[in-house]
Amino acid sequence: MSESPKKLHIKTYGCQMNVYDSERMAEAMGAKGYELTDDPAEADMVLLNTCHIREKAAEKVYSDLGRLRPFKEARPDLKIGVAGCVAQAEGAEIMRRMPLVDLVVGSQNYHRLPEMVAAAEQGARPVDTEFPLEDKFDHLPERPLAARPTAFLTVQEGCDKFCAFCVVPYTRGAEVSRPAARILAEAQKLVDKGVREITLLGQNVNGYHGAGEGGDWGLARLVRALARIDGLERIRYTTSHPNDMDDALIAAHGEEPKLMPYLHLPVQSGSDRVLKAMNRKHTAEDYLRLVERIRAARPDIMLSSDFIAGFPGESDEDHRATLDLIAAVGYGAAFSFKYSPRPGTPAAGRAGVAPEVADARLQELQALITAQQRAAQEGMVGREVGVLFEKPGRLEGQWVGKSDYLQAVHVRGAGLAPGVLAQVRITESGPNSLGGELVAG
Ligand code: 5AD
Ligand code: SF4
């Protein structure tokens, strides 16, 4: 009698880097005979790939673990693992707080997951949150991805910037860039499997400095080398720090057609006083000049950003400066968050602004951002834009893809399929997606 394959359920929180890591962990476990399932009730193992960036995200992990308790009581051999940034930050503390957890694996140790699961099956409760000298990606199996037209590819991890609010330099460690040859080889394999768009990932991706032919490569050089891969049609990268947007990268936006005209460039605040307290090491003016230079290279580029409302010491005037900056830039999309003190970060000990003040500011930011986002969507109507189709839409004969500017676009037309890249005339706009028709020819 052959044993049926074991089932693994992964829940991913937080950023795209975690999405990528979850895929790689699924592949590592796949090599050990585990199949993925969407249903935690039928899983032999549940893995939470966690996020520590704000308190809400971290606390959600504990409430989700609590929700797994009945599953574990019903099936004591169910294994529960915690991975990602909460695992990295809290390590053995998770084991103490949550006896139902069987293993804790930090974000640099995923290549050890299969052996940790084997140890957990023997009754151990392994914890590994070391920063190893080896590169986890060298020890993970090759990616047997299902045919999908888009993929993430991690090129850089960690952050040396130490913004005063941010846990990333502590959870993901110092900046490390993967060698260019490995990234190019991984990209080629993805393209061979049908991928047409690659998003390069890094906590500080434009700080990429990897070993390459002839010495140290920056992100611009990497992008240009990737652009030479036949069949790869689109390149994106995220997330960037303004101080690492060098001339070569700005020039690439003007010269490399495969580099898509959408850039996530977080500024966090429009007040110089707050930017200084955040240790951002740039002013609002620096950022605005940078945006001008990027737009000079690529006039149609769409920008997005992150903003924090209610950073310690933020006055009404500081908040207005942020609204002014948003008005001056004109974003295609943006994300705003209420400041959340994170243990171990420099800002955590500073006196915060009153929660109701932070809430009101957050709402004001969001109202302005939503209005800009809507205007950007409406501004697309009548334009022609490239769309890479990904999957069928909800309506008969309809397909959904992403525009060059990363907007969801619904189209009805013959010959559409995942991976088809076509020119589309935008005919209608909604808050979250656009509608259009194929341009003949
Ligand atoms: N509180 C609120 N927002 C935060 N971010 C990072 N740390 C915090 C924090 N402590 C936001 C920043 C960052 C985004 C990913 O999350 O805006 O760019
Ligand atoms: Fe965090 Fe980004 Fe600042 Fe690095 S650059 S510390 S990841 S907010």
GROMACS .gro file of C-alpha atoms and ligand atoms in nm:
model
  467
    1MET     CA    1   0.000   0.000   0.000
    2SER     CA    2   0.147   0.333  -0.096
    3GLU     CA    3   0.125   0.616   0.153
    4SER     CA    4  -0.063   0.924   0.037
    5PRO     CA    5   0.153   1.237   0.021
    6LYS     CA    6   0.169   1.458   0.326
    7LYS     CA    7  -0.002   1.793   0.302
    8LEU     CA    8   0.146   2.132   0.382
    9HIS     CA    9  -0.050   2.452   0.438
   10ILE     CA   10   0.149   2.778   0.426
   11LYS     CA   11   0.004   3.110   0.534
   12THR     CA   12   0.206   3.410   0.420
   13TYR     CA   13   0.196   3.749   0.589
   14GLY     CA   14   0.359   4.077   0.490
   15CYS     CA   15   0.573   4.165   0.191
   16GLN     CA   16   0.657   4.007  -0.145
   17MET     CA   17   0.983   3.874  -0.007
   18ASN     CA   18   0.776   3.646   0.216
   19VAL     CA   19   0.570   3.537  -0.085
   20TYR     CA   20   0.893   3.440  -0.260
   21ASP     CA   21   1.029   3.265   0.050
   22SER     CA   22   0.704   3.071   0.094
   23GLU     CA   23   0.734   2.943  -0.262
   24ARG     CA   24   1.091   2.834  -0.201
   25MET     CA   25   0.991   2.659   0.126
   26ALA     CA   26   0.703   2.485  -0.053
   27GLU     CA   27   0.956   2.360  -0.309
   28ALA     CA   28   1.197   2.242  -0.037
   29MET     CA   29   0.915   2.053   0.133
   30GLY     CA   30   0.787   1.932  -0.204
   31ALA     CA   31   1.120   1.757  -0.252
   32LYS     CA   32   1.043   1.573   0.074
   33GLY     CA   33   0.705   1.458  -0.053
   34TYR     CA   34   0.479   1.733   0.082
   35GLU     CA   35   0.199   1.867  -0.136
   36LEU     CA   36   0.046   2.210  -0.083
   37THR     CA   37  -0.309   2.247   0.041
   38ASP     CA   38  -0.524   2.559   0.087
   39ASP     CA   39  -0.710   2.396   0.374
   40PRO     CA   40  -0.539   2.390   0.714
   41ALA     CA   41  -0.792   2.128   0.832
   42GLU     CA   42  -0.645   1.862   0.602
   43ALA     CA   43  -0.280   1.961   0.653
   44ASP     CA   44  -0.015   1.745   0.820
   45MET     CA   45   0.192   2.056   0.864
   46VAL     CA   46   0.097   2.424   0.892
   47LEU     CA   47   0.365   2.685   0.839
   48LEU     CA   48   0.308   3.051   0.918
   49ASN     CA   49   0.550   3.275   0.729
   50THR     CA   50   0.528   3.583   0.944
   51CYS     CA   51   0.580   3.960   0.933
   52HIS     CA   52   0.713   4.179   1.215
   53ILE     CA   53   0.697   4.520   1.049
   54ARG     CA   54   0.408   4.656   1.258
   55GLU     CA   55   0.259   4.540   1.587
   56LYS     CA   56  -0.070   4.437   1.425
   57ALA     CA   57   0.106   4.202   1.185
   58ALA     CA   58   0.309   4.040   1.463
   59GLU     CA   59   0.012   3.999   1.698
   60LYS     CA   60  -0.196   3.843   1.420
   61VAL     CA   61   0.045   3.550   1.420
   62TYR     CA   62  -0.031   3.474   1.785
   63SER     CA   63  -0.407   3.495   1.731
   64ASP     CA   64  -0.378   3.271   1.423
   65LEU     CA   65  -0.174   3.022   1.626
   66GLY     CA   66  -0.450   3.024   1.887
   67ARG     CA   67  -0.697   2.944   1.611
   68LEU     CA   68  -0.494   2.636   1.516
   69ARG     CA   69  -0.530   2.489   1.865
   70PRO     CA   70  -0.847   2.286   1.791
   71PHE     CA   71  -0.680   2.134   1.483
   72LYS     CA   72  -0.383   2.028   1.693
   73GLU     CA   73  -0.608   1.889   1.967
   74ALA     CA   74  -0.800   1.686   1.710
   75ARG     CA   75  -0.478   1.563   1.545
   76PRO     CA   76  -0.181   1.574   1.784
   77ASP     CA   77   0.057   1.465   1.505
   78LEU     CA   78  -0.015   1.790   1.315
   79LYS     CA   79   0.311   1.988   1.301
   80ILE     CA   80   0.304   2.366   1.334
   81GLY     CA   81   0.597   2.581   1.227
   82VAL     CA   82   0.663   2.953   1.249
   83ALA     CA   83   0.892   3.107   0.986
   84GLY     CA   84   0.973   3.462   0.877
   85CYS     CA   85   1.041   3.780   1.065
   86VAL     CA   86   0.846   3.711   1.386
   87ALA     CA   87   1.037   3.383   1.406
   88GLN     CA   88   1.363   3.569   1.349
   89ALA     CA   89   1.284   3.838   1.607
   90GLU     CA   90   1.125   3.632   1.881
   91GLY     CA   91   1.276   3.285   1.832
   92ALA     CA   92   1.248   3.067   2.140
   93GLU     CA   93   1.002   3.314   2.297
   94ILE     CA   94   0.740   3.182   2.053
   95MET     CA   95   0.799   2.829   2.185
   96ARG     CA   96   0.748   2.952   2.543
   97ARG     CA   97   0.436   3.150   2.464
   98MET     CA   98   0.283   2.890   2.231
   99PRO     CA   99   0.341   2.528   2.339
  100LEU     CA  100   0.160   2.403   2.028
  101VAL     CA  101   0.442   2.527   1.802
  102ASP     CA  102   0.678   2.249   1.688
  103LEU     CA  103   0.949   2.447   1.512
  104VAL     CA  104   1.071   2.802   1.463
  105VAL     CA  105   1.279   2.881   1.156
  106GLY     CA  106   1.430   3.226   1.098
  107SER     CA  107   1.427   3.390   0.758
  108GLN     CA  108   1.788   3.294   0.673
  109ASN     CA  109   1.751   2.924   0.753
  110TYR     CA  110   1.488   2.793   0.516
  111HIS     CA  111   1.729   2.546   0.359
  112ARG     CA  112   1.729   2.370   0.696
  113LEU     CA  113   1.349   2.336   0.707
  114PRO     CA  114   1.325   1.972   0.589
  115GLU     CA  115   1.570   1.848   0.853
  116MET     CA  116   1.396   2.058   1.117
  117VAL     CA  117   1.062   1.902   1.022
  118ALA     CA  118   1.222   1.558   1.048
  119ALA     CA  119   1.347   1.649   1.398
  120ALA     CA  120   1.000   1.780   1.492
  121GLU     CA  121   0.850   1.449   1.377
  122GLN     CA  122   1.081   1.280   1.629
  123GLY     CA  123   0.939   1.501   1.904
  124ALA     CA  124   1.209   1.773   1.916
  125ARG     CA  125   1.111   2.140   1.906
  126PRO     CA  126   1.391   2.288   1.693
  127VAL     CA  127   1.459   2.662   1.679
  128ASP     CA  128   1.702   2.808   1.426
  129THR     CA  129   1.738   3.185   1.394
  130GLU     CA  130   2.112   3.206   1.334
  131PHE     CA  131   2.251   3.412   1.046
  132PRO     CA  132   2.450   3.141   0.867
  133LEU     CA  133   2.752   3.213   0.649
  134GLU     CA  134   2.610   3.009   0.362
  135ASP     CA  135   2.346   3.138   0.121
  136LYS     CA  136   2.015   2.960   0.184
  137PHE     CA  137   1.926   2.985  -0.186
  138ASP     CA  138   2.227   2.772  -0.278
  139HIS     CA  139   2.085   2.491  -0.069
  140LEU     CA  140   1.725   2.506  -0.178
  141PRO     CA  141   1.606   2.282  -0.461
  142GLU     CA  142   1.557   2.423  -0.809
  143ARG     CA  143   1.227   2.592  -0.875
  144PRO     CA  144   0.976   2.356  -1.042
  145LEU     CA  145   0.725   2.636  -1.081
  146ALA     CA  146   0.388   2.594  -1.238
  147ALA     CA  147   0.366   2.793  -1.562
  148ARG     CA  148   0.287   3.145  -1.451
  149PRO     CA  149   0.382   3.455  -1.644
  150THR     CA  150   0.511   3.655  -1.347
  151ALA     CA  151   0.762   3.568  -1.077
  152PHE     CA  152   0.949   3.724  -0.789
  153LEU     CA  153   1.323   3.683  -0.764
  154THR     CA  154   1.513   3.784  -0.450
  155VAL     CA  155   1.840   3.958  -0.537
  156GLN     CA  156   1.923   4.127  -0.210
  157GLU     CA  157   1.824   4.086   0.152
  158GLY     CA  158   1.865   4.289   0.465
  159CYS     CA  159   1.905   4.661   0.521
  160ASP     CA  160   2.184   4.884   0.651
  161LYS     CA  161   1.977   5.202   0.657
  162PHE     CA  162   1.840   5.181   1.014
  163CYS     CA  163   1.539   5.406   0.978
  164ALA     CA  164   1.446   5.480   1.339
  165PHE     CA  165   1.104   5.309   1.317
  166CYS     CA  166   1.200   4.993   1.131
  167VAL     CA  167   1.273   4.637   1.248
  168VAL     CA  168   1.404   4.515   0.913
  169PRO     CA  169   1.776   4.577   0.984
  170TYR     CA  170   1.732   4.359   1.295
  171THR     CA  171   1.506   4.085   1.153
  172ARG     CA  172   1.664   4.051   0.809
  173GLY     CA  173   2.014   4.156   0.909
  174ALA     CA  174   2.281   4.343   0.714
  175GLU     CA  175   2.255   4.396   0.339
  176VAL     CA  176   2.366   4.095   0.138
  177SER     CA  177   2.345   4.078  -0.243
  178ARG     CA  178   2.337   3.754  -0.439
  179PRO     CA  179   2.600   3.717  -0.711
  180ALA     CA  180   2.479   3.835  -1.054
  181ALA     CA  181   2.551   3.503  -1.228
  182ARG     CA  182   2.319   3.314  -0.992
  183ILE     CA  183   2.041   3.567  -1.044
  184LEU     CA  184   2.082   3.554  -1.422
  185ALA     CA  185   2.075   3.173  -1.416
  186GLU     CA  186   1.761   3.171  -1.198
  187ALA     CA  187   1.595   3.425  -1.427
  188GLN     CA  188   1.681   3.219  -1.737
  189LYS     CA  189   1.525   2.910  -1.578
  190LEU     CA  190   1.211   3.104  -1.491
  191VAL     CA  191   1.186   3.228  -1.848
  192ASP     CA  192   1.238   2.874  -1.979
  193LYS     CA  193   0.934   2.777  -1.769
  194GLY     CA  194   0.720   3.048  -1.926
  195VAL     CA  195   0.778   3.348  -1.700
  196ARG     CA  196   0.768   3.679  -1.890
  197GLU     CA  197   0.786   3.929  -1.607
  198ILE     CA  198   1.029   3.923  -1.316
  199THR     CA  199   1.011   4.146  -1.011
  200LEU     CA  200   1.349   4.174  -0.842
  201LEU     CA  201   1.309   4.178  -0.467
  202GLY     CA  202   1.519   4.324  -0.191
  203GLN     CA  203   1.450   4.514   0.130
  204ASN     CA  204   1.678   4.777  -0.018
  205VAL     CA  205   1.687   4.648  -0.372
  206ASN     CA  206   1.843   4.951  -0.539
  207GLY     CA  207   2.130   4.918  -0.292
  208TYR     CA  208   2.212   4.593  -0.478
  209HIS     CA  209   2.586   4.539  -0.505
  210GLY     CA  210   2.652   4.188  -0.623
  211ALA     CA  211   2.964   4.020  -0.748
  212GLY     CA  212   2.949   4.012  -1.128
  213GLU     CA  213   3.170   3.975  -1.429
  214GLY     CA  214   3.439   4.240  -1.408
  215GLY     CA  215   3.369   4.334  -1.045
  216ASP     CA  216   3.088   4.481  -0.845
  217TRP     CA  217   2.750   4.522  -1.021
  218GLY     CA  218   2.485   4.774  -0.921
  219LEU     CA  219   2.117   4.724  -0.990
  220ALA     CA  220   2.128   4.912  -1.322
  221ARG     CA  221   2.389   4.672  -1.459
  222LEU     CA  222   2.189   4.373  -1.336
  223VAL     CA  223   1.870   4.505  -1.498
  224ARG     CA  224   2.048   4.562  -1.829
  225ALA     CA  225   2.191   4.209  -1.824
  226LEU     CA  226   1.850   4.060  -1.742
  227ALA     CA  227   1.694   4.262  -2.025
  228ARG     CA  228   1.909   4.066  -2.270
  229ILE     CA  229   1.731   3.741  -2.183
  230ASP     CA  230   1.508   3.657  -2.480
  231GLY     CA  231   1.149   3.593  -2.375
  232LEU     CA  232   1.176   3.804  -2.063
  233GLU     CA  233   0.955   4.100  -2.148
  234ARG     CA  234   0.921   4.296  -1.826
  235ILE     CA  235   1.143   4.380  -1.532
  236ARG     CA  236   1.038   4.550  -1.208
  237TYR     CA  237   1.212   4.594  -0.875
  238THR     CA  238   1.104   4.673  -0.521
  239THR     CA  239   1.163   4.824  -0.259
  240SER     CA  240   1.396   5.118  -0.307
  241HIS     CA  241   1.549   5.385  -0.083
  242PRO     CA  242   1.571   5.733  -0.241
  243ASN     CA  243   1.940   5.767  -0.150
  244ASP     CA  244   2.029   5.462  -0.358
  245MET     CA  245   1.868   5.581  -0.683
  246ASP     CA  246   2.196   5.637  -0.865
  247ASP     CA  247   2.245   5.798  -1.207
  248ALA     CA  248   2.292   5.463  -1.380
  249LEU     CA  249   1.958   5.334  -1.252
  250ILE     CA  250   1.776   5.653  -1.344
  251ALA     CA  251   1.931   5.633  -1.692
  252ALA     CA  252   1.816   5.270  -1.724
  253HIS     CA  253   1.457   5.386  -1.670
  254GLY     CA  254   1.494   5.606  -1.977
  255GLU     CA  255   1.682   5.361  -2.195
  256GLU     CA  256   1.569   5.009  -2.113
  257PRO     CA  257   1.220   4.942  -2.251
  258LYS     CA  258   1.182   4.621  -2.052
  259LEU     CA  259   1.214   4.815  -1.727
  260MET     CA  260   0.853   4.898  -1.645
  261PRO     CA  261   0.745   5.258  -1.577
  262TYR     CA  262   0.627   5.203  -1.221
  263LEU     CA  263   0.850   5.270  -0.923
  264HIS     CA  264   0.782   5.222  -0.553
  265LEU     CA  265   0.996   5.486  -0.386
  266PRO     CA  266   0.897   5.530  -0.022
  267VAL     CA  267   0.959   5.870   0.135
  268GLN     CA  268   0.770   5.814   0.467
  269SER     CA  269   0.721   6.186   0.546
  270GLY     CA  270   0.734   6.527   0.380
  271SER     CA  271   0.875   6.707   0.684
  272ASP     CA  272   1.249   6.758   0.712
  273ARG     CA  273   1.227   6.756   1.091
  274VAL     CA  274   1.052   6.417   1.089
  275LEU     CA  275   1.277   6.278   0.814
  276LYS     CA  276   1.574   6.365   1.032
  277ALA     CA  277   1.416   6.204   1.340
  278MET     CA  278   1.347   5.898   1.123
  279ASN     CA  279   1.716   5.885   1.023
  280ARG     CA  280   1.620   5.890   0.656
  281LYS     CA  281   1.927   6.097   0.563
  282HIS     CA  282   1.748   6.299   0.296
  283THR     CA  283   1.520   6.603   0.292
  284ALA     CA  284   1.182   6.649   0.126
  285GLU     CA  285   1.352   6.873  -0.130
  286ASP     CA  286   1.611   6.601  -0.208
  287TYR     CA  287   1.323   6.364  -0.279
  288LEU     CA  288   1.137   6.610  -0.500
  289ARG     CA  289   1.455   6.679  -0.703
  290LEU     CA  290   1.508   6.304  -0.738
  291VAL     CA  291   1.152   6.259  -0.865
  292GLU     CA  292   1.219   6.534  -1.120
  293ARG     CA  293   1.531   6.354  -1.245
  294ILE     CA  294   1.350   6.021  -1.271
  295ARG     CA  295   1.065   6.186  -1.461
  296ALA     CA  296   1.310   6.359  -1.691
  297ALA     CA  297   1.445   6.012  -1.783
  298ARG     CA  298   1.102   5.847  -1.808
  299PRO     CA  299   0.823   6.107  -1.825
  300ASP     CA  300   0.532   5.860  -1.798
  301ILE     CA  301   0.667   5.682  -1.489
  302MET     CA  302   0.410   5.617  -1.218
  303LEU     CA  303   0.534   5.653  -0.864
  304SER     CA  304   0.418   5.502  -0.538
  305SER     CA  305   0.533   5.550  -0.182
  306ASP     CA  306   0.482   5.455   0.181
  307PHE     CA  307   0.392   5.709   0.449
  308ILE     CA  308   0.387   5.687   0.826
  309ALA     CA  309   0.129   5.891   1.020
  310GLY     CA  310   0.196   5.993   1.379
  311PHE     CA  311   0.570   5.930   1.404
  312PRO     CA  312   0.691   6.041   1.753
  313GLY     CA  313   0.726   6.419   1.763
  314GLU     CA  314   0.524   6.479   1.444
  315SER     CA  315   0.341   6.813   1.470
  316ASP     CA  316   0.041   6.934   1.271
  317GLU     CA  317   0.281   7.136   1.062
  318ASP     CA  318   0.493   6.827   0.988
  319HIS     CA  319   0.180   6.640   0.887
  320ARG     CA  320   0.080   6.925   0.652
  321ALA     CA  321   0.427   6.908   0.496
  322THR     CA  322   0.359   6.541   0.414
  323LEU     CA  323   0.025   6.631   0.252
  324ASP     CA  324   0.208   6.903   0.055
  325LEU     CA  325   0.469   6.658  -0.066
  326ILE     CA  326   0.201   6.412  -0.178
  327ALA     CA  327   0.026   6.693  -0.365
  328ALA     CA  328   0.355   6.801  -0.525
  329VAL     CA  329   0.453   6.452  -0.644
  330GLY     CA  330   0.118   6.316  -0.760
  331TYR     CA  331   0.131   5.943  -0.690
  332GLY     CA  332  -0.024   5.665  -0.892
  333ALA     CA  333  -0.063   5.463  -0.571
  334ALA     CA  334   0.057   5.490  -0.213
  335PHE     CA  335   0.035   5.314   0.121
  336SER     CA  336   0.003   5.482   0.457
  337PHE     CA  337   0.043   5.333   0.801
  338LYS     CA  338  -0.010   5.452   1.155
  339TYR     CA  339   0.319   5.455   1.338
  340SER     CA  340   0.365   5.140   1.545
  341PRO     CA  341   0.651   5.128   1.799
  342ARG     CA  342   0.866   4.821   1.737
  343PRO     CA  343   1.074   4.670   2.017
  344GLY     CA  344   1.447   4.733   1.980
  345THR     CA  345   1.417   5.023   1.732
  346PRO     CA  346   1.547   5.370   1.826
  347ALA     CA  347   1.205   5.538   1.797
  348ALA     CA  348   1.033   5.285   2.023
  349GLY     CA  349   1.128   5.471   2.340
  350ARG     CA  350   1.016   5.814   2.218
  351ALA     CA  351   0.692   5.974   2.329
  352GLY     CA  352   0.430   5.912   2.063
  353VAL     CA  353   0.153   6.139   1.937
  354ALA     CA  354  -0.197   6.082   2.077
  355PRO     CA  355  -0.361   5.782   1.904
  356GLU     CA  356  -0.668   5.984   1.798
  357VAL     CA  357  -0.438   6.245   1.639
  358ALA     CA  358  -0.247   5.973   1.453
  359ASP     CA  359  -0.578   5.819   1.339
  360ALA     CA  360  -0.705   6.150   1.206
  361ARG     CA  361  -0.379   6.213   1.020
  362LEU     CA  362  -0.384   5.863   0.874
  363GLN     CA  363  -0.733   5.924   0.742
  364GLU     CA  364  -0.628   6.253   0.587
  365LEU     CA  365  -0.331   6.088   0.416
  366GLN     CA  366  -0.550   5.808   0.291
  367ALA     CA  367  -0.814   6.044   0.155
  368LEU     CA  368  -0.555   6.237  -0.045
  369ILE     CA  369  -0.384   5.922  -0.167
  370THR     CA  370  -0.715   5.766  -0.272
  371ALA     CA  371  -0.806   6.079  -0.467
  372GLN     CA  372  -0.470   6.072  -0.646
  373GLN     CA  373  -0.501   5.701  -0.717
  374ARG     CA  374  -0.846   5.753  -0.865
  375ALA     CA  375  -0.724   6.040  -1.081
  376ALA     CA  376  -0.435   5.826  -1.206
  377GLN     CA  377  -0.676   5.545  -1.295
  378GLU     CA  378  -0.913   5.786  -1.473
  379GLY     CA  379  -0.619   5.941  -1.656
  380MET     CA  380  -0.561   5.603  -1.823
  381VAL     CA  381  -0.892   5.610  -2.011
  382GLY     CA  382  -0.827   5.655  -2.382
  383ARG     CA  383  -0.462   5.554  -2.352
  384GLU     CA  384  -0.299   5.249  -2.504
  385VAL     CA  385  -0.090   5.039  -2.271
  386GLY     CA  386   0.083   4.701  -2.264
  387VAL     CA  387  -0.098   4.435  -2.060
  388LEU     CA  388   0.048   4.102  -1.955
  389PHE     CA  389  -0.242   3.861  -1.907
  390GLU     CA  390  -0.236   3.636  -1.603
  391LYS     CA  391  -0.570   3.461  -1.550
  392PRO     CA  392  -0.936   3.443  -1.652
  393GLY     CA  393  -1.163   3.711  -1.507
  394ARG     CA  394  -1.492   3.653  -1.333
  395LEU     CA  395  -1.703   3.716  -1.642
  396GLU     CA  396  -1.732   3.481  -1.939
  397GLY     CA  397  -1.453   3.536  -2.195
  398GLN     CA  398  -1.281   3.795  -1.978
  399TRP     CA  399  -0.911   3.796  -1.892
  400VAL     CA  400  -0.720   3.988  -1.627
  401GLY     CA  401  -0.366   4.116  -1.657
  402LYS     CA  402  -0.139   4.392  -1.533
  403SER     CA  403  -0.064   4.709  -1.723
  404ASP     CA  404   0.289   4.841  -1.762
  405TYR     CA  405   0.196   5.062  -1.465
  406LEU     CA  406   0.098   4.760  -1.252
  407GLN     CA  407  -0.275   4.831  -1.271
  408ALA     CA  408  -0.520   4.541  -1.299
  409VAL     CA  409  -0.688   4.546  -1.643
  410HIS     CA  410  -0.993   4.342  -1.754
  411VAL     CA  411  -1.027   4.267  -2.123
  412ARG     CA  412  -1.251   4.048  -2.339
  413GLY     CA  413  -1.092   3.918  -2.653
  414ALA     CA  414  -0.999   3.618  -2.857
  415GLY     CA  415  -0.661   3.452  -2.819
  416LEU     CA  416  -0.596   3.566  -2.463
  417ALA     CA  417  -0.413   3.332  -2.230
  418PRO     CA  418  -0.168   3.352  -1.940
  419GLY     CA  419   0.157   3.502  -2.066
  420VAL     CA  420   0.008   3.691  -2.361
  421LEU     CA  421   0.140   4.046  -2.374
  422ALA     CA  422  -0.085   4.273  -2.578
  423GLN     CA  423  -0.159   4.640  -2.642
  424VAL     CA  424  -0.487   4.744  -2.485
  425ARG     CA  425  -0.688   5.063  -2.521
  426ILE     CA  426  -0.829   5.157  -2.182
  427THR     CA  427  -1.200   5.232  -2.204
  428GLU     CA  428  -1.311   5.247  -1.842
  429SER     CA  429  -1.168   5.296  -1.495
  430GLY     CA  430  -1.279   5.183  -1.153
  431PRO     CA  431  -1.109   5.238  -0.817
  432ASN     CA  432  -0.917   4.910  -0.830
  433SER     CA  433  -0.908   4.807  -1.190
  434LEU     CA  434  -0.935   4.924  -1.549
  435GLY     CA  435  -1.128   4.787  -1.843
  436GLY     CA  436  -1.015   4.790  -2.204
  437GLU     CA  437  -1.015   4.635  -2.547
  438LEU     CA  438  -0.740   4.479  -2.752
  439VAL     CA  439  -0.577   4.708  -3.004
  440ALA     CA  440  -0.591   4.544  -3.346
  441GLY     CA  441  -0.261   4.446  -3.505
  4425AD     N1  442   0.525   5.170   1.204
  4425AD     C1  443   0.448   5.200   1.096
  4425AD     N2  444   0.486   5.175   0.970
  4425AD     C2  445   0.605   5.115   0.950
  4425AD     N3  446   0.670   5.080   0.839
  4425AD     C3  447   0.786   5.023   0.873
  4425AD     N4  448   0.801   5.024   1.007
  4425AD     C4  449   0.689   5.081   1.057
  4425AD     C5  450   0.646   5.111   1.188
  4425AD     N5  451   0.721   5.082   1.295
  4425AD     C6  452   0.617   5.104   0.706
  4425AD     C7  453   0.709   5.194   0.625
  4425AD     C8  454   0.770   5.098   0.527
  4425AD     C9  455   0.657   4.999   0.507
  4425AD    C10  456   0.695   4.868   0.450
  4425AD     O1  457   0.606   4.982   0.637
  4425AD     O2  458   0.630   5.291   0.560
  4425AD     O3  459   0.809   5.160   0.405
  443SF4    FE1  460   1.335   4.968   0.705
  443SF4    FE2  461   1.333   5.039   0.445
  443SF4    FE3  462   1.443   5.203   0.629
  443SF4    FE4  463   1.564   4.972   0.564
  443SF4     S1  464   1.528   5.152   0.428
  443SF4     S2  465   1.535   5.053   0.770
  443SF4     S3  466   1.388   4.836   0.531
  443SF4     S4  467   1.224   5.141   0.611
   0.00000   0.00000   0.00000
